[in-house]
Amino acid sequence: MSREGLLAATEKMRREGLPEEAVQTFAHAYRRLAAGATGTLPDRELEPVHDVPDAAALTVPADREALDRAVVIKLNGGLGTSMGMRGPKSLIEAREGLTFLDVVARQVLALRRRSGARLPLVVMNSFRTRDATLAALARHPELDVGLPPDFLQHKEPRIRADDLHPVRWPQRPELEWCPPGHGDLYPALAASGMLATLLDEGYEHAFVSNVDNLGATLDPGLLGWFARERPPFAMEVVVGTEEDRKGGHIARRSDGRLVLRETAQTPPEDAGSFRDFRRWRHYNTNNLWIDLRALARRLAGSGGVLGLPLIVNRKRVDPADPASPEVIQLETAMGAAIGAFEGAGAVRVPRTRFAPVKTTDDLLVLRSDVYRLSADAGVEPNPARDGDRPFVDLDDAHFAHIDEVERRLPHGPPSRVGAERLVVRGDVTFGAGVVARGRVRVAADGGHPLHIPDGTVLEGGADAG
């Protein structure tokens, strides 16, 4: 049955016009699933990683030649659906009237001006983000250095959980497909021709990061280290905090190789351990450094398939219909390539390089006075703040979507430069000039809306939250 399912799925991909690299990568993952692979990485097979070098001890300023051989690649396949949006997340306003994509463009252009290097910006789009993103990039014509501005992430069939055949859902055929995770970066680079184009044009080093992480700029010091030491692959990691409990962390296998473990790869009995950020200590930022020549060699030697660890994601084909068939999405994570290259490693970076926006909680921190935008569009911590960014937990029932947030905070986020923690429960509206200090908890008791007057100073003690 699984052989028939694989044949039906790969034929469906070819009819859709997907390249052979995408088909073979999917087929590799499917065979592992059919053979019984669960995609889990239990604690008993892993050890925490403690010996990660600090970036401050490694960095060497890159010379003009190294910068001229570097490319910035941003992952831009996501929609802002979790925040109530329908378009690309990168086109949400980040700060001061600028979208995430606007800020990224300004960051790249600023480094070009300082260095004199050509430094292209390339984005990996999905089918859903491509048109709107290319239209937005067209408003920055100075980015053009003669390269295509983007390449396309693949898609793959969702597989029925009961018989491993591709699901059919005629009422909404688009739900028959799913993205294969951002591990698709590698086959997509190759299949699109972008990898060959970059190498032909003399680019050797790629800095890859998520478009929603505005702290992830190409750091010339890290590039200098990467160009000098020439590892095939390096991952930037941060020391874990409470915010990282659900994030992917690195660990070491018994053979000594590093591996990335994500939430979906953790068996239920290890869920408590997975959330122990002090034990697992080093967390993936999705800021990656890739030697493009090493990647080309690795893909050529493996038939275009890196064989990244499998992530088995189970869902309903229609999330709005709990009676719809259960399906399996076969995914991989791009950071998992840390285990695919001999000599790959990790480097510990400050949290200023890790400010992702996955929820409206994150977005409000980014928009607040915890950060400021420099003349070069760098998102910098406010020097008036002491310590890491505050922990923020807004009530999903009232703040999960951007329109709800903007309705309840019409004057912008409260000041959090002096806050350690802000927890909001219930239907709370904030006036202008509200300030949060210390550990603050605000709750609308009894289900009644609560309005925080203009200029209120919210102060909490050690037990708040």
mmCIF file with all atom_site columns, C-alpha atoms in Angstrom, residues 109-180:
data_model
loop_
_atom_site.group_PDB
_atom_site.id
_atom_site.type_symbol
_atom_site.label_atom_id
_atom_site.label_alt_id
_atom_site.label_comp_id
_atom_site.label_asym_id
_atom_site.label_entity_id
_atom_site.label_seq_id
_atom_site.pdbx_PDB_ins_code
_atom_site.Cartn_x
_atom_site.Cartn_y
_atom_site.Cartn_z
_atom_site.occupancy
_atom_site.B_iso_or_equiv
_atom_site.pdbx_formal_charge
_atom_site.auth_seq_id
_atom_site.auth_comp_id
_atom_site.auth_asym_id
_atom_site.auth_atom_id
_atom_site.pdbx_PDB_model_num
ATOM 1  C CA . LEU A 1 109 ? 21.797  48.695 1.640   1.00 0.00 ? 109 LEU A CA 1
ATOM 2  C CA . ALA A 1 110 ? 23.460  50.265 4.687   1.00 0.00 ? 110 ALA A CA 1
ATOM 3  C CA . LEU A 1 111 ? 26.094  47.516 4.836   1.00 0.00 ? 111 LEU A CA 1
ATOM 4  C CA . ARG A 1 112 ? 26.704  47.951 1.109   1.00 0.00 ? 112 ARG A CA 1
ATOM 5  C CA . ARG A 1 113 ? 27.351  51.651 1.606   1.00 0.00 ? 113 ARG A CA 1
ATOM 6  C CA . ARG A 1 114 ? 29.758  51.025 4.480   1.00 0.00 ? 114 ARG A CA 1
ATOM 7  C CA . SER A 1 115 ? 31.689  48.226 2.784   1.00 0.00 ? 115 SER A CA 1
ATOM 8  C CA . GLY A 1 116 ? 31.456  48.962 -0.928  1.00 0.00 ? 116 GLY A CA 1
ATOM 9  C CA . ALA A 1 117 ? 30.551  45.299 -1.500  1.00 0.00 ? 117 ALA A CA 1
ATOM 10 C CA . ARG A 1 118 ? 27.831  44.192 -3.917  1.00 0.00 ? 118 ARG A CA 1
ATOM 11 C CA . LEU A 1 119 ? 26.017  42.107 -1.211  1.00 0.00 ? 119 LEU A CA 1
ATOM 12 C CA . PRO A 1 120 ? 22.771  40.883 -2.794  1.00 0.00 ? 120 PRO A CA 1
ATOM 13 C CA . LEU A 1 121 ? 19.538  40.238 -0.950  1.00 0.00 ? 121 LEU A CA 1
ATOM 14 C CA . VAL A 1 122 ? 17.675  37.121 -2.090  1.00 0.00 ? 122 VAL A CA 1
ATOM 15 C CA . VAL A 1 123 ? 14.428  35.817 -0.581  1.00 0.00 ? 123 VAL A CA 1
ATOM 16 C CA . MET A 1 124 ? 12.951  32.323 -0.567  1.00 0.00 ? 124 MET A CA 1
ATOM 17 C CA . ASN A 1 125 ? 9.263   32.837 -1.256  1.00 0.00 ? 125 ASN A CA 1
ATOM 18 C CA . SER A 1 126 ? 6.366   30.395 -1.150  1.00 0.00 ? 126 SER A CA 1
ATOM 19 C CA . PHE A 1 127 ? 3.619   30.243 -3.745  1.00 0.00 ? 127 PHE A CA 1
ATOM 20 C CA . ARG A 1 128 ? 1.451   32.286 -1.378  1.00 0.00 ? 128 ARG A CA 1
ATOM 21 C CA . THR A 1 129 ? 3.946   35.064 -0.676  1.00 0.00 ? 129 THR A CA 1
ATOM 22 C CA . ARG A 1 130 ? 5.663   35.499 -4.021  1.00 0.00 ? 130 ARG A CA 1
ATOM 23 C CA . ASP A 1 131 ? 3.516   38.021 -5.893  1.00 0.00 ? 131 ASP A CA 1
ATOM 24 C CA . ALA A 1 132 ? 3.016   40.434 -3.004  1.00 0.00 ? 132 ALA A CA 1
ATOM 25 C CA . THR A 1 133 ? 6.673   40.205 -1.965  1.00 0.00 ? 133 THR A CA 1
ATOM 26 C CA . LEU A 1 134 ? 8.055   40.858 -5.442  1.00 0.00 ? 134 LEU A CA 1
ATOM 27 C CA . ALA A 1 135 ? 5.772   43.883 -5.727  1.00 0.00 ? 135 ALA A CA 1
ATOM 28 C CA . ALA A 1 136 ? 7.123   45.160 -2.384  1.00 0.00 ? 136 ALA A CA 1
ATOM 29 C CA . LEU A 1 137 ? 10.752  44.522 -3.409  1.00 0.00 ? 137 LEU A CA 1
ATOM 30 C CA . ALA A 1 138 ? 10.156  46.511 -6.581  1.00 0.00 ? 138 ALA A CA 1
ATOM 31 C CA . ARG A 1 139 ? 9.853   49.586 -4.351  1.00 0.00 ? 139 ARG A CA 1
ATOM 32 C CA . HIS A 1 140 ? 13.570  49.129 -3.557  1.00 0.00 ? 140 HIS A CA 1
ATOM 33 C CA . PRO A 1 141 ? 15.118  49.143 -7.063  1.00 0.00 ? 141 PRO A CA 1
ATOM 34 C CA . GLU A 1 142 ? 18.561  49.952 -5.621  1.00 0.00 ? 142 GLU A CA 1
ATOM 35 C CA . LEU A 1 143 ? 18.726  46.371 -4.308  1.00 0.00 ? 143 LEU A CA 1
ATOM 36 C CA . ASP A 1 144 ? 19.199  45.043 -7.839  1.00 0.00 ? 144 ASP A CA 1
ATOM 37 C CA . VAL A 1 145 ? 22.698  43.675 -8.510  1.00 0.00 ? 145 VAL A CA 1
ATOM 38 C CA . GLY A 1 146 ? 21.788  41.612 -11.562 1.00 0.00 ? 146 GLY A CA 1
ATOM 39 C CA . LEU A 1 147 ? 20.560  38.512 -9.703  1.00 0.00 ? 147 LEU A CA 1
ATOM 40 C CA . PRO A 1 148 ? 17.011  37.157 -9.522  1.00 0.00 ? 148 PRO A CA 1
ATOM 41 C CA . PRO A 1 149 ? 15.426  38.631 -6.378  1.00 0.00 ? 149 PRO A CA 1
ATOM 42 C CA . ASP A 1 150 ? 13.947  35.346 -5.207  1.00 0.00 ? 150 ASP A CA 1
ATOM 43 C CA . PHE A 1 151 ? 13.575  31.615 -5.617  1.00 0.00 ? 151 PHE A CA 1
ATOM 44 C CA . LEU A 1 152 ? 10.560  29.483 -4.799  1.00 0.00 ? 152 LEU A CA 1
ATOM 45 C CA . GLN A 1 153 ? 9.996   27.066 -1.949  1.00 0.00 ? 153 GLN A CA 1
ATOM 46 C CA . HIS A 1 154 ? 8.481   23.806 -3.115  1.00 0.00 ? 154 HIS A CA 1
ATOM 47 C CA . LYS A 1 155 ? 5.212   22.243 -2.062  1.00 0.00 ? 155 LYS A CA 1
ATOM 48 C CA . GLU A 1 156 ? 4.319   18.601 -1.489  1.00 0.00 ? 156 GLU A CA 1
ATOM 49 C CA . PRO A 1 157 ? 1.186   16.456 -1.129  1.00 0.00 ? 157 PRO A CA 1
ATOM 50 C CA . ARG A 1 158 ? -0.387  15.965 2.255   1.00 0.00 ? 158 ARG A CA 1
ATOM 51 C CA . ILE A 1 159 ? -0.612  12.237 3.007   1.00 0.00 ? 159 ILE A CA 1
ATOM 52 C CA . ARG A 1 160 ? -3.622  10.526 4.534   1.00 0.00 ? 160 ARG A CA 1
ATOM 53 C CA . ALA A 1 161 ? -2.696  9.132  7.940   1.00 0.00 ? 161 ALA A CA 1
ATOM 54 C CA . ASP A 1 162 ? -4.783  5.965  7.415   1.00 0.00 ? 162 ASP A CA 1
ATOM 55 C CA . ASP A 1 163 ? -3.391  4.680  4.101   1.00 0.00 ? 163 ASP A CA 1
ATOM 56 C CA . LEU A 1 164 ? -0.433  6.979  3.244   1.00 0.00 ? 164 LEU A CA 1
ATOM 57 C CA . HIS A 1 165 ? -2.001  8.026  -0.055  1.00 0.00 ? 165 HIS A CA 1
ATOM 58 C CA . PRO A 1 166 ? -2.147  11.679 -1.107  1.00 0.00 ? 166 PRO A CA 1
ATOM 59 C CA . VAL A 1 167 ? -5.314  13.197 0.268   1.00 0.00 ? 167 VAL A CA 1
ATOM 60 C CA . ARG A 1 168 ? -8.072  14.436 -2.040  1.00 0.00 ? 168 ARG A CA 1
ATOM 61 C CA . TRP A 1 169 ? -10.170 17.400 -0.919  1.00 0.00 ? 169 TRP A CA 1
ATOM 62 C CA . PRO A 1 170 ? -12.089 18.657 -3.975  1.00 0.00 ? 170 PRO A CA 1
ATOM 63 C CA . GLN A 1 171 ? -13.979 21.348 -2.054  1.00 0.00 ? 171 GLN A CA 1
ATOM 64 C CA . ARG A 1 172 ? -10.672 23.126 -1.383  1.00 0.00 ? 172 ARG A CA 1
ATOM 65 C CA . PRO A 1 173 ? -7.944  21.552 -3.549  1.00 0.00 ? 173 PRO A CA 1
ATOM 66 C CA . GLU A 1 174 ? -5.274  23.921 -2.226  1.00 0.00 ? 174 GLU A CA 1
ATOM 67 C CA . LEU A 1 175 ? -5.514  22.111 1.124   1.00 0.00 ? 175 LEU A CA 1
ATOM 68 C CA . GLU A 1 176 ? -4.187  18.967 -0.550  1.00 0.00 ? 176 GLU A CA 1
ATOM 69 C CA . TRP A 1 177 ? -0.744  20.615 -0.537  1.00 0.00 ? 177 TRP A CA 1
ATOM 70 C CA . CYS A 1 178 ? 1.588   21.839 2.171   1.00 0.00 ? 178 CYS A CA 1
ATOM 71 C CA . PRO A 1 179 ? 5.049   23.388 2.449   1.00 0.00 ? 179 PRO A CA 1
ATOM 72 C CA . PRO A 1 180 ? 7.814   20.881 3.263   1.00 0.00 ? 180 PRO A CA 1
#
